[in-house]
Coordinates of C-alpha atoms in Angstrom, one line a residue:
Chain A
M1452 CA 25.8 -19.3 0.2
D1453 CA 27.9 -18.1 3.1
P1454 CA 27.4 -14.2 3.4
A1455 CA 31.0 -13.4 3.6
R1456 CA 31.7 -15.6 0.3
L1457 CA 28.8 -14.0 -1.5
A1458 CA 29.8 -10.7 -0.6
E1459 CA 33.2 -11.2 -1.7
V1460 CA 31.7 -12.4 -5.2
L1461 CA 29.5 -9.4 -5.2
S1462 CA 32.2 -6.9 -4.7
P1463 CA 34.2 -6.8 -7.8
A1464 CA 31.1 -7.5 -10.0
L1465 CA 28.6 -5.3 -8.7
A1466 CA 30.5 -2.6 -6.8
W1467 CA 30.4 -0.2 -9.6
L1468 CA 26.6 -0.5 -9.9
D1469 CA 26.3 0.7 -6.1
Y1470 CA 28.3 3.8 -6.8
A1471 CA 26.3 4.4 -10.1
G1472 CA 23.1 4.0 -8.5
V1473 CA 23.8 6.1 -5.6
F1474 CA 25.0 8.9 -8.0
V1475 CA 21.8 8.6 -10.3
F1476 CA 19.6 8.7 -7.5
A1477 CA 21.3 11.5 -5.7
A1478 CA 21.2 13.6 -8.7
S1479 CA 17.5 12.9 -9.1
G1480 CA 17.0 14.2 -5.5
A1481 CA 19.1 17.2 -6.4
L1482 CA 17.1 17.9 -9.4
L1483 CA 13.9 18.0 -7.6
A1484 CA 15.5 20.5 -5.3
A1485 CA 16.1 22.6 -8.5
K1486 CA 12.8 22.3 -9.7
K1487 CA 11.5 23.8 -6.3
Q1488 CA 14.1 26.7 -6.4
Q1489 CA 15.8 25.5 -3.0
T1490 CA 19.1 26.2 -1.5
L1491 CA 22.5 24.3 -1.9
V1492 CA 21.9 22.8 1.5
T1493 CA 18.5 21.4 0.6
F1494 CA 20.3 20.1 -2.7
L1495 CA 22.5 18.1 -0.5
F1496 CA 20.1 16.9 2.1
F1497 CA 17.9 15.6 -0.8
A1498 CA 20.8 14.2 -2.7
V1499 CA 21.9 12.1 0.4
I1500 CA 18.4 10.8 1.1
T1501 CA 17.5 9.9 -2.2
G1502 CA 21.1 8.5 -2.9
V1503 CA 21.3 6.2 0.1
G1504 CA 17.7 6.0 1.5
G1505 CA 16.8 2.8 -0.2
G1506 CA 20.0 0.9 0.5
T1507 CA 20.1 2.1 4.0
T1508 CA 16.8 0.6 4.8
R1509 CA 17.7 -2.6 3.1
D1510 CA 21.0 -2.9 5.3
L1511 CA 19.1 -2.1 8.5
L1512 CA 16.4 -4.7 7.8
I1513 CA 18.8 -7.4 6.8
G1514 CA 21.1 -6.7 9.6
A1515 CA 24.0 -5.5 7.5
P1516 CA 26.3 -2.7 8.5
V1517 CA 24.8 0.5 6.7
F1518 CA 26.9 0.5 3.5
W1519 CA 28.0 4.3 3.6
I1520 CA 28.7 4.7 7.2
G1521 CA 32.3 3.3 7.4
Q1522 CA 33.6 5.1 4.3
N1523 CA 33.7 8.9 3.1
A1524 CA 33.2 7.8 -0.6
M1525 CA 29.5 7.2 -0.7
L1526 CA 28.6 10.5 0.7
L1527 CA 31.2 12.4 -1.6
V1528 CA 29.3 10.8 -4.6
C1529 CA 26.1 12.3 -3.3
I1530 CA 27.9 15.8 -2.6
G1531 CA 29.3 15.4 -6.0
A1532 CA 25.9 14.9 -7.7
A1533 CA 24.3 17.7 -5.9
S1534 CA 27.0 20.1 -6.6
L1535 CA 26.9 19.2 -10.5
V1536 CA 23.2 19.7 -10.5
W1537 CA 23.5 22.9 -8.6
M1538 CA 26.1 24.3 -11.3
L1539 CA 24.2 23.2 -14.4
P1540 CA 21.9 25.7 -16.0
R1541 CA 18.2 24.7 -15.8
R1542 CA 17.7 23.7 -19.7
L1543 CA 20.2 21.0 -19.2
L1544 CA 18.1 19.6 -16.5
E1545 CA 15.0 19.3 -18.3
G1546 CA 14.1 16.6 -20.9
R1547 CA 14.3 13.0 -20.4
L1548 CA 18.0 12.4 -19.5
L1549 CA 17.2 11.9 -16.0
D1550 CA 14.4 9.5 -16.6
W1551 CA 17.0 7.3 -18.6
L1552 CA 19.7 7.7 -15.8
D1553 CA 16.9 6.8 -13.3
A1554 CA 16.0 3.8 -15.2
G1555 CA 19.5 2.4 -15.2
G1556 CA 19.7 3.0 -11.5
L1557 CA 16.5 1.5 -10.9
A1558 CA 17.2 -1.8 -12.6
A1559 CA 20.7 -1.9 -11.3
Y1560 CA 19.7 -1.3 -7.6
A1561 CA 16.9 -3.9 -7.9
S1562 CA 19.2 -6.6 -8.7
F1563 CA 22.1 -5.5 -6.6
G1564 CA 19.4 -5.2 -3.4
A1565 CA 18.0 -8.7 -4.1
A1566 CA 21.4 -10.3 -4.5
K1567 CA 22.5 -8.7 -1.3
G1568 CA 19.5 -9.9 0.5
L1569 CA 20.2 -13.4 -0.6
A1570 CA 23.7 -13.0 0.6
F1571 CA 22.7 -12.1 4.0
G1572 CA 20.3 -15.3 4.4
V1573 CA 17.0 -13.4 3.5
A1574 CA 14.2 -15.8 2.3
P1575 CA 13.3 -15.5 -1.5
I1576 CA 10.1 -13.5 -1.2
P1577 CA 11.7 -10.9 1.2
A1578 CA 15.0 -10.7 -0.9
I1579 CA 12.6 -9.6 -3.8
G1580 CA 11.1 -7.2 -1.5
M1581 CA 14.8 -5.8 -0.6
G1582 CA 15.5 -5.4 -4.3
V1583 CA 12.2 -3.2 -4.8
L1584 CA 12.9 -1.3 -1.3
T1585 CA 16.5 -0.5 -2.9
A1586 CA 15.5 0.8 -5.8
C1587 CA 12.4 2.5 -5.0
L1588 CA 12.4 3.9 -1.3
G1589 CA 14.9 6.7 -1.9
G1590 CA 12.8 8.4 -4.4
I1591 CA 9.6 7.8 -2.3
I1592 CA 11.2 9.6 0.7
R1593 CA 12.4 12.2 -1.6
D1594 CA 8.8 12.8 -2.9
V1595 CA 7.2 12.7 0.4
L1596 CA 9.7 15.2 1.9
A1597 CA 9.1 17.7 -1.1
G1598 CA 5.3 17.3 -0.7
E1599 CA 4.9 15.6 -4.2
P1600 CA 2.7 12.7 -5.1
S1601 CA 5.1 9.9 -5.0
I1602 CA 5.9 7.4 -7.8
L1603 CA 3.7 5.1 -5.9
M1604 CA 0.5 6.8 -6.7
R1605 CA 1.3 7.1 -10.6
P1606 CA 0.3 4.3 -12.8
E1607 CA 3.2 4.2 -14.9
L1608 CA 5.5 1.1 -14.9
Y1609 CA 8.1 1.9 -12.5
V1610 CA 7.8 -0.2 -9.3
T1611 CA 7.0 -3.0 -11.6
A1612 CA 10.2 -2.9 -13.3
A1613 CA 12.1 -3.1 -10.1
A1614 CA 10.2 -5.8 -9.1
L1615 CA 10.9 -7.7 -12.3
S1616 CA 14.8 -7.2 -12.0
A1617 CA 14.5 -8.3 -8.3
A1618 CA 12.4 -11.4 -8.9
L1619 CA 14.5 -12.4 -12.0
T1620 CA 17.7 -12.1 -9.8
V1621 CA 16.4 -14.3 -7.1
G1622 CA 14.9 -16.9 -9.5
L1623 CA 17.9 -17.2 -11.5
V1624 CA 20.3 -17.2 -8.4
L1625 CA 18.3 -20.0 -6.8
A1626 CA 18.2 -21.8 -10.2
G1627 CA 22.0 -21.8 -9.9
L1628 CA 23.2 -19.2 -12.3
P1629 CA 26.2 -17.2 -11.1
V1630 CA 25.3 -14.0 -9.4
A1631 CA 26.9 -11.8 -12.0
A1632 CA 25.1 -13.5 -14.8
A1633 CA 21.7 -13.3 -12.9
G1634 CA 22.4 -9.9 -12.3
A1635 CA 23.1 -8.9 -15.9
I1636 CA 20.0 -10.7 -17.2
A1637 CA 17.8 -9.2 -14.7
F1638 CA 19.3 -5.8 -15.2
A1639 CA 18.6 -6.0 -18.8
A1640 CA 15.0 -7.1 -18.3
G1641 CA 14.0 -4.5 -15.8
F1642 CA 15.8 -1.7 -17.8
G1643 CA 13.9 -2.9 -20.9
L1644 CA 10.5 -2.9 -19.2
R1645 CA 11.3 0.6 -17.9
A1646 CA 12.5 1.8 -21.2
L1647 CA 9.2 0.7 -22.8
A1648 CA 7.2 2.6 -20.2
I1649 CA 9.2 5.7 -20.8
I1650 CA 9.0 5.5 -24.6
R1651 CA 5.6 4.1 -25.2
G1652 CA 4.1 5.4 -22.1
W1653 CA 3.1 2.0 -20.9
S1654 CA 1.2 2.0 -17.6
L1655 CA -0.8 -0.6 -15.4
P1656 CA -4.6 -0.5 -15.1
G1657 CA -6.1 0.9 -12.0
Y1658 CA -8.6 -0.7 -9.6
D1659 CA -11.9 -0.1 -11.1
R1660 CA -14.6 -2.2 -9.7
Chain B
M199 CA 39.4 6.1 20.2
D200 CA 37.6 3.0 21.6
P201 CA 33.9 3.3 21.6
A202 CA 33.3 2.3 25.1
R203 CA 36.1 4.6 26.3
L204 CA 34.8 7.7 24.4
A205 CA 31.2 6.9 25.4
E206 CA 32.5 7.0 28.8
V207 CA 34.1 10.5 28.3
L208 CA 31.0 11.7 26.6
S209 CA 28.6 10.7 29.4
P210 CA 29.3 13.2 32.0
A211 CA 30.3 16.1 29.7
L212 CA 27.5 15.8 27.3
A213 CA 24.6 13.7 28.9
W214 CA 23.0 16.8 30.0
L215 CA 22.8 18.1 26.3
D216 CA 21.1 14.9 25.5
Y217 CA 18.2 15.6 28.0
A218 CA 18.0 19.2 27.2
G219 CA 17.8 18.5 23.4
V220 CA 15.2 15.8 24.0
F221 CA 13.0 18.1 26.1
V222 CA 13.2 21.1 23.7
F223 CA 12.5 19.0 20.5
A224 CA 9.6 17.2 22.2
A225 CA 8.2 20.6 23.3
S226 CA 8.5 21.9 19.8
G227 CA 6.5 18.7 18.6
A228 CA 3.8 19.3 21.2
L229 CA 3.8 23.0 20.1
L230 CA 2.9 22.1 16.5
A231 CA 0.1 19.8 17.9
A232 CA -1.2 22.8 19.9
K233 CA -1.1 24.9 16.8
K234 CA -3.4 22.1 15.2
Q235 CA -5.6 21.9 18.1
Q236 CA -4.8 18.3 18.6
T237 CA -5.7 16.0 21.5
L238 CA -3.4 15.1 24.3
V239 CA -2.7 11.7 22.8
T240 CA -1.2 13.4 19.8
F241 CA 0.6 15.8 21.9
L242 CA 2.3 12.9 23.3
F243 CA 3.0 11.2 20.0
F244 CA 4.5 14.2 18.4
A245 CA 6.7 14.9 21.4
V246 CA 8.0 11.5 21.5
I247 CA 8.6 11.3 17.7
T248 CA 10.2 14.8 17.5
G249 CA 12.2 14.5 20.6
V250 CA 13.9 11.3 20.0
G251 CA 13.3 10.7 16.2
G252 CA 16.7 12.1 15.1
G253 CA 18.8 10.4 17.6
T254 CA 16.9 7.0 17.0
T255 CA 17.9 7.0 13.5
R256 CA 21.6 8.0 14.2
D257 CA 21.6 5.1 16.6
L258 CA 20.1 2.7 14.1
L259 CA 22.6 3.8 11.5
I260 CA 25.8 3.6 13.6
G261 CA 24.8 0.2 15.2
A262 CA 24.4 1.7 18.7
P263 CA 21.7 0.5 21.0
V264 CA 18.8 2.9 20.7
F265 CA 19.3 5.5 23.5
W266 CA 15.8 5.6 24.9
I267 CA 15.0 1.8 24.9
G268 CA 16.6 0.7 28.2
Q269 CA 15.4 3.4 30.3
N270 CA 12.3 5.2 31.1
A271 CA 13.7 8.6 31.6
M272 CA 13.9 9.8 28.1
L273 CA 10.1 9.0 27.4
L274 CA 9.5 10.7 30.6
V275 CA 11.1 13.9 29.5
C276 CA 9.1 13.7 26.4
I277 CA 5.8 13.1 28.3
G278 CA 6.6 15.9 30.5
A279 CA 7.4 18.4 27.8
A280 CA 4.0 17.4 26.1
S281 CA 2.0 17.9 29.5
L282 CA 3.6 21.3 30.1
V283 CA 2.7 22.5 26.4
W284 CA -0.7 21.1 27.0
M285 CA -1.4 23.1 30.3
L286 CA 0.1 26.3 29.1
P287 CA -2.2 29.2 27.7
R288 CA -1.6 29.7 24.0
R289 CA -0.4 33.2 24.3
L290 CA 2.6 31.7 26.2
L291 CA 3.4 29.4 23.3
E292 CA 3.6 32.1 20.7
G293 CA 6.5 34.5 19.9
R294 CA 10.0 33.5 19.6
L295 CA 10.8 31.6 22.8
L296 CA 10.5 28.4 21.1
D297 CA 12.8 29.6 18.2
W298 CA 15.5 30.2 20.8
L299 CA 15.1 26.9 22.6
D300 CA 15.1 25.2 19.3
A301 CA 18.4 26.9 18.4
G302 CA 20.0 25.6 21.5
G303 CA 18.8 22.0 20.9
L304 CA 19.8 22.1 17.4
A305 CA 23.5 23.2 18.0
A306 CA 23.8 20.8 21.0
Y307 CA 22.3 17.9 19.2
A308 CA 24.5 18.4 16.1
S309 CA 27.6 18.4 18.0
F310 CA 26.5 15.4 20.2
G311 CA 25.4 13.3 17.2
A312 CA 28.6 13.8 15.4
A313 CA 30.8 13.1 18.4
K314 CA 28.7 9.9 19.2
G315 CA 29.3 8.9 15.6
L316 CA 33.0 9.2 15.9
A317 CA 32.8 7.3 19.1
F318 CA 31.2 4.4 17.3
G319 CA 33.8 4.2 14.5
V320 CA 32.1 6.2 11.7
A321 CA 34.1 7.7 9.1
P322 CA 34.4 11.7 9.2
I323 CA 31.9 12.7 6.5
P324 CA 29.3 10.3 7.7
A325 CA 29.9 11.4 11.2
I326 CA 29.1 15.1 10.1
G327 CA 25.9 13.4 8.6
M328 CA 25.2 11.9 11.7
G329 CA 25.2 15.3 13.5
V330 CA 22.9 16.9 11.1
L331 CA 20.4 14.0 11.2
T332 CA 20.5 14.0 14.9
A333 CA 19.5 17.6 15.0
C334 CA 17.0 17.9 12.1
L335 CA 15.3 14.5 11.4
G336 CA 12.9 14.6 14.4
G337 CA 11.5 18.0 13.3
I338 CA 11.3 16.9 9.5
I339 CA 9.3 13.8 10.5
R340 CA 7.1 16.0 12.7
D341 CA 6.4 18.5 9.9
V342 CA 5.7 15.5 7.4
L343 CA 3.3 13.7 9.7
A344 CA 1.4 17.2 10.3
G345 CA 1.4 17.9 6.6
E346 CA 3.4 21.2 7.1
P347 CA 6.1 22.1 4.7
S348 CA 9.3 20.9 6.3
I349 CA 12.2 23.2 7.5
L350 CA 14.1 21.6 4.6
M351 CA 12.1 23.6 2.0
R352 CA 12.5 26.9 3.7
P353 CA 15.3 29.0 2.7
E354 CA 16.5 30.2 6.2
L355 CA 19.6 29.0 7.8
Y356 CA 18.7 26.1 9.8
V357 CA 20.2 22.7 8.5
T358 CA 23.3 24.8 7.7
A359 CA 23.7 25.8 11.3
A360 CA 23.4 22.1 12.3
A361 CA 26.1 21.2 9.6
L362 CA 28.3 23.9 11.0
S363 CA 28.2 22.5 14.5
A364 CA 28.7 18.9 13.3
A365 CA 31.5 19.7 11.0
L366 CA 33.2 21.8 13.7
T367 CA 32.9 18.9 16.2
V368 CA 34.5 16.4 13.8
G369 CA 37.1 18.7 12.5
L370 CA 38.3 19.8 16.0
V371 CA 38.2 16.2 17.3
L372 CA 40.3 14.9 14.5
A373 CA 42.7 17.9 15.1
G374 CA 43.2 16.6 18.7
L375 CA 41.0 18.7 20.8
P376 CA 39.4 17.0 23.9
V377 CA 35.7 16.2 23.0
A378 CA 34.3 18.5 25.6
A379 CA 36.2 21.5 24.1
A380 CA 35.4 20.7 20.5
G381 CA 31.8 20.3 21.4
A382 CA 31.6 23.6 23.3
I383 CA 33.3 25.6 20.4
A384 CA 31.2 23.7 17.9
F385 CA 27.9 24.3 20.0
A386 CA 28.8 28.3 20.2
A387 CA 29.5 28.5 16.3
G388 CA 26.2 26.7 15.3
F389 CA 24.1 28.6 18.0
G390 CA 25.6 31.8 16.9
L391 CA 24.9 31.3 13.2
R392 CA 21.3 30.2 13.9
A393 CA 20.8 33.2 16.4
L394 CA 21.9 35.4 13.4
A395 CA 19.4 33.8 11.1
I396 CA 16.7 34.3 13.6
I397 CA 17.4 38.0 14.5
R398 CA 18.4 39.3 11.0
G399 CA 16.5 36.8 8.9
W400 CA 19.7 35.4 7.1
S401 CA 18.8 32.9 4.6
L402 CA 20.5 31.0 1.7
P403 CA 20.0 31.7 -2.0
G404 CA 17.9 29.4 -3.7
Y405 CA 18.8 27.8 -7.2
D406 CA 18.1 30.2 -9.9
R407 CA 19.5 29.0 -13.3
Chain C
M863 CA 12.5 -12.9 31.9
D864 CA 15.1 -14.4 29.5
P865 CA 14.2 -13.2 26.0
A866 CA 14.5 -16.7 24.4
R867 CA 12.4 -18.1 27.2
L868 CA 9.7 -15.5 26.8
A869 CA 9.9 -15.6 23.0
E870 CA 9.1 -19.3 23.5
V871 CA 6.2 -18.6 25.7
L872 CA 4.9 -16.0 23.3
S873 CA 5.2 -18.3 20.0
P874 CA 2.2 -20.5 20.5
A875 CA 0.1 -18.1 22.4
L876 CA 0.4 -15.3 20.3
A877 CA 1.8 -16.2 17.0
W878 CA -1.7 -16.1 15.5
L879 CA -2.2 -12.7 16.6
D880 CA 0.9 -11.7 14.6
Y881 CA -0.5 -13.3 11.3
A882 CA -3.9 -11.9 11.9
G883 CA -2.7 -8.4 12.6
V884 CA -0.4 -8.5 9.4
F885 CA -3.5 -9.5 7.4
V886 CA -5.9 -6.9 8.8
F887 CA -3.4 -4.1 8.4
A888 CA -2.1 -5.3 5.0
A889 CA -5.8 -5.3 3.9
S890 CA -6.5 -1.8 5.1
G891 CA -3.5 -0.7 3.1
A892 CA -4.9 -2.2 0.0
L893 CA -8.1 -0.6 0.7
L894 CA -6.7 2.8 0.7
A895 CA -5.0 1.9 -2.6
A896 CA -8.6 0.8 -3.9
K897 CA -10.1 4.2 -2.8
K898 CA -7.4 5.9 -4.9
Q899 CA -7.9 3.7 -7.9
Q900 CA -4.5 2.6 -7.8
T901 CA -2.7 -0.3 -9.7
L902 CA -2.2 -3.9 -8.3
V903 CA 1.5 -3.2 -7.8
T904 CA 0.5 -0.2 -5.5
F905 CA -1.8 -2.5 -3.8
L906 CA 1.0 -4.8 -3.1
F907 CA 3.4 -1.8 -1.8
F908 CA 0.7 -0.5 0.4
A909 CA -0.2 -3.8 1.8
V910 CA 3.3 -4.6 2.7
I911 CA 4.3 -1.4 4.2
T912 CA 0.9 -1.1 6.3
G913 CA 1.1 -4.8 7.1
V914 CA 4.6 -5.1 8.5
G915 CA 5.7 -1.4 8.9
G916 CA 4.9 -1.0 12.6
G917 CA 6.3 -4.4 13.5
T918 CA 9.5 -3.7 11.5
T919 CA 10.3 -0.4 13.2
R920 CA 9.6 -2.2 16.7
D921 CA 12.0 -4.9 15.9
L922 CA 14.7 -2.4 14.6
L923 CA 14.4 -0.4 17.8
I924 CA 14.5 -3.5 20.2
G925 CA 17.4 -5.1 18.4
A926 CA 15.4 -8.0 17.3
P927 CA 15.8 -9.8 14.0
V928 CA 13.1 -8.2 11.5
F929 CA 10.2 -10.6 11.9
W930 CA 9.5 -11.1 8.1
I931 CA 12.9 -11.1 6.7
G932 CA 13.8 -14.9 7.4
Q933 CA 10.6 -16.5 6.1
N934 CA 8.3 -16.2 3.2
A935 CA 5.1 -16.6 5.0
M936 CA 4.3 -12.9 6.2
L937 CA 4.8 -11.4 2.9
L938 CA 2.7 -13.8 1.3
V939 CA 0.0 -13.0 3.8
C940 CA 0.3 -9.5 2.6
I941 CA 0.1 -10.4 -1.0
G942 CA -2.9 -12.6 -0.3
A943 CA -4.7 -9.7 1.4
A944 CA -3.9 -7.2 -1.5
S945 CA -5.0 -9.7 -4.0
L946 CA -8.3 -10.4 -2.0
V947 CA -9.1 -6.6 -2.0
W948 CA -8.2 -6.4 -5.6
M949 CA -10.6 -8.9 -6.6
L950 CA -13.6 -7.7 -4.4
P951 CA -16.1 -5.3 -5.9
R952 CA -16.2 -2.0 -4.3
R953 CA -19.3 -2.3 -2.5
L954 CA -18.0 -5.0 -0.2
L955 CA -15.1 -2.6 0.6
E956 CA -17.2 0.1 2.0
G957 CA -19.1 0.3 5.3
R958 CA -17.6 -0.4 8.7
L959 CA -16.2 -4.1 8.1
L960 CA -12.7 -2.7 7.8
D961 CA -13.0 -0.6 10.9
W962 CA -14.0 -3.6 12.9
L963 CA -11.1 -5.7 11.6
D964 CA -8.7 -2.9 12.2
A965 CA -9.9 -2.6 15.7
G966 CA -9.0 -6.2 16.5
G967 CA -5.7 -5.7 14.8
L968 CA -5.1 -2.5 16.8
A969 CA -5.7 -4.2 20.2
A970 CA -3.9 -7.5 19.3
Y971 CA -0.7 -5.7 18.1
A972 CA -0.5 -3.3 20.7
S973 CA -0.4 -6.1 23.2
F974 CA 1.9 -8.1 21.2
G975 CA 4.3 -5.3 20.6
A976 CA 4.4 -4.5 24.2
A977 CA 5.0 -8.0 25.4
K978 CA 7.7 -8.5 22.6
G979 CA 9.5 -5.4 24.0
L980 CA 9.4 -6.7 27.4
A981 CA 10.8 -10.0 26.1
F982 CA 13.7 -8.1 24.7
G983 CA 14.6 -6.3 27.8
V984 CA 12.9 -2.9 27.1
A985 CA 12.1 -0.7 29.9
P986 CA 8.4 -0.5 30.9
I987 CA 7.7 2.9 29.4
P988 CA 9.3 2.2 26.2
A989 CA 7.8 -1.1 26.1
I990 CA 4.5 0.7 26.0
G991 CA 5.7 2.6 23.3
M992 CA 6.6 -0.3 21.2
G993 CA 3.0 -1.6 21.7
V994 CA 1.6 1.8 20.3
L995 CA 4.2 1.8 17.4
T996 CA 3.5 -1.8 16.4
A997 CA -0.2 -1.1 16.3
C998 CA -0.1 2.5 14.7
L999 CA 2.9 3.1 12.5
G1000 CA 1.9 1.0 9.6
G1001 CA -1.1 3.0 9.2
I1002 CA 0.5 6.2 9.7
I1003 CA 3.1 5.6 7.0
R1004 CA 0.4 4.3 4.7
D1005 CA -1.5 7.7 5.1
V1006 CA 1.7 9.7 4.6
L1007 CA 2.5 7.9 1.4
A1008 CA -1.1 8.4 0.2
G1009 CA -1.1 12.1 1.1
E1010 CA -4.0 11.5 3.5
P1011 CA -4.3 13.1 6.8
S1012 CA -3.0 10.6 9.3
I1013 CA -5.0 9.0 12.1
L1014 CA -3.0 10.9 14.5
M1015 CA -4.6 14.2 13.2
R1016 CA -8.1 13.0 13.9
P1017 CA -9.5 13.4 17.4
E1018 CA -11.2 9.8 17.4
L1019 CA -10.1 7.4 20.1
Y1020 CA -7.5 5.3 18.2
V1021 CA -4.0 5.6 19.3
T1022 CA -5.4 5.8 22.9
A1023 CA -7.0 2.5 22.5
A1024 CA -3.6 1.1 21.4
A1025 CA -2.0 2.8 24.4
L1026 CA -4.6 1.2 26.9
S1027 CA -3.8 -2.3 25.4
A1028 CA -0.1 -1.7 25.5
A1029 CA 0.0 -0.2 29.0
L1030 CA -2.3 -3.0 30.7
T1031 CA -0.1 -5.6 29.0
V1032 CA 3.1 -4.1 30.6
G1033 CA 1.4 -3.3 33.9
L1034 CA -0.1 -7.0 34.3
V1035 CA 3.0 -8.7 33.1
L1036 CA 5.2 -6.5 35.6
A1037 CA 2.4 -7.5 38.4
G1038 CA 3.0 -11.0 37.8
L1039 CA 0.3 -12.3 35.4
P1040 CA 1.3 -14.9 32.8
V1041 CA 2.0 -13.2 29.3
A1042 CA -1.3 -14.9 27.7
A1043 CA -3.6 -13.8 30.3
A1044 CA -2.2 -10.2 30.4
G1045 CA -2.4 -10.2 26.5
A1046 CA -5.9 -11.4 26.7
I1047 CA -7.2 -8.9 29.2
A1048 CA -5.3 -5.9 27.6
F1049 CA -6.6 -7.1 24.1
A1050 CA -10.4 -7.2 25.5
A1051 CA -9.9 -3.5 27.1
G1052 CA -8.3 -2.1 23.9
F1053 CA -10.8 -3.6 21.6
G1054 CA -13.6 -2.5 24.0
L1055 CA -12.6 1.2 23.9
R1056 CA -11.9 1.2 20.2
A1057 CA -15.5 -0.4 19.8
L1058 CA -17.0 2.4 21.8
A1059 CA -15.2 5.0 19.7
I1060 CA -16.6 3.4 16.5
I1061 CA -20.0 2.8 17.8
R1062 CA -20.8 6.1 19.8
G1063 CA -18.0 8.4 17.9
W1064 CA -16.1 8.9 21.1
S1065 CA -13.3 11.1 20.7
L1066 CA -10.9 13.3 22.8
P1067 CA -11.1 16.9 23.4
G1068 CA -8.5 19.0 21.3
Y1069 CA -6.1 21.7 22.7
D1070 CA -8.2 24.8 23.2
R1071 CA -6.5 27.4 25.4

């Protein structure tokens, strides 16, 4: 499909996912800053890097204009998320609320990233990679900057859920489904798998040979 | 303003800032290598990454040709800075000299990065982000590569000074000032704030709720 | 030389180096995942990042289309390398086999990256930088993500061997040699230097003033 054409189709159907994903990931960046007793400036920096880091890398790789450069709205979403976390008392920030928001952002962003990749003419397997990258890279950069072990090094099902959403999106679009339908199914599957990992502690086996 | 036109205006007025910024940051990269007793090759690698890392990321994000790719001069500046640090005795490298050079580079680069962003049609808030990134990202990459806690995680006023220079540049240019005047005022403000942080140990309060 | 023209010349002569380099570096990424007892998903992620990370950064910097985005083959090579390492027993993964494969990948990639840089109109010194980056950056990202001290911080001759291959490629091409001949000589020199470092433990002196 022609990029401009598919981008047009994507816009109304998936644009809200983009804002929601940025907000959730930005909040998770600010939350890590809160855990480390950082300043408001660090909250902002972590919120922006976590919020837009994955999508930025995707856009650079596929040759798209970087999605937050031509507008103020995306960074304002990050600033809003950071300010909100800064103002909330610590006890509201604990517990699993963020895990659930993050699970939604993960599945949404993996689908969106894979669909955007296809829209820009990326081959199927790299398009799946674009979905995984969009969903996971912001959080990985956040952890590396904070000196934390990244999600990559933990056995829980996280990257796997993103890969499921991304692969389903690519597979269903190539099978002829409309992008919105493929995205919805892929979102549900990825979110469901991540939910099971959160609730039941599902994880993958490590190398042991 | 037309990018080519503004770039033309920027060239004579701010080009020296670009070389000075690269030199100062390259020296700070080499200095960290010296502190860690590294080899000359590591000096060079750290000098290059710290010297051009922030501006490189800015150029990729705004869709500009990467500033050091088409010429030899910028990398020669980095090689010169690394060689100089390599030849100096340790006691000259200690003390606050580098903090002061770095403060100048920080304020200059934040103004230059924000102005270049505007020149390439970036929206105002992302343009401020471009200034902060240009000034801070090289040092952050340097610290992550060396396994040091990055400036991001320390409470002193550093990123804040860059943000002040970048925001003033964008605000004054949008208010109609010539770029060179806006840059000079923004440079002075950012450098002044960073100077107070160095002299008086000013820092921001951490999250404590 | 015209980029399209040189790219055409490079294709048959050096394309196999590209696949071999990706495979070797992908395997080294998976091997680090194995050492850290990670899951298969982490094997894949590390294999991809290490396999294509350096070349991806090179392509972004020189303004080339990212080499693995338009095809499935490169990521399949990474997936193959990760799966192979996953299936092999640990004792086969130990010893120096990987060091030797890596030495080959290092020299090949440094030559290829420098030649590709020249083909895209990069100035000589940045072209040498492109070779070093192509050869070393994937491994550096891999080490940072895994929380390991990167090769940058160790005194052994590693980055130096890449720099030798890259500099010889640029020098010999500028001196008028055909790209294939320059690449072969440069490969042999870089591989030889790295081999001496592996066999005799050659390293560079650290800063000590």
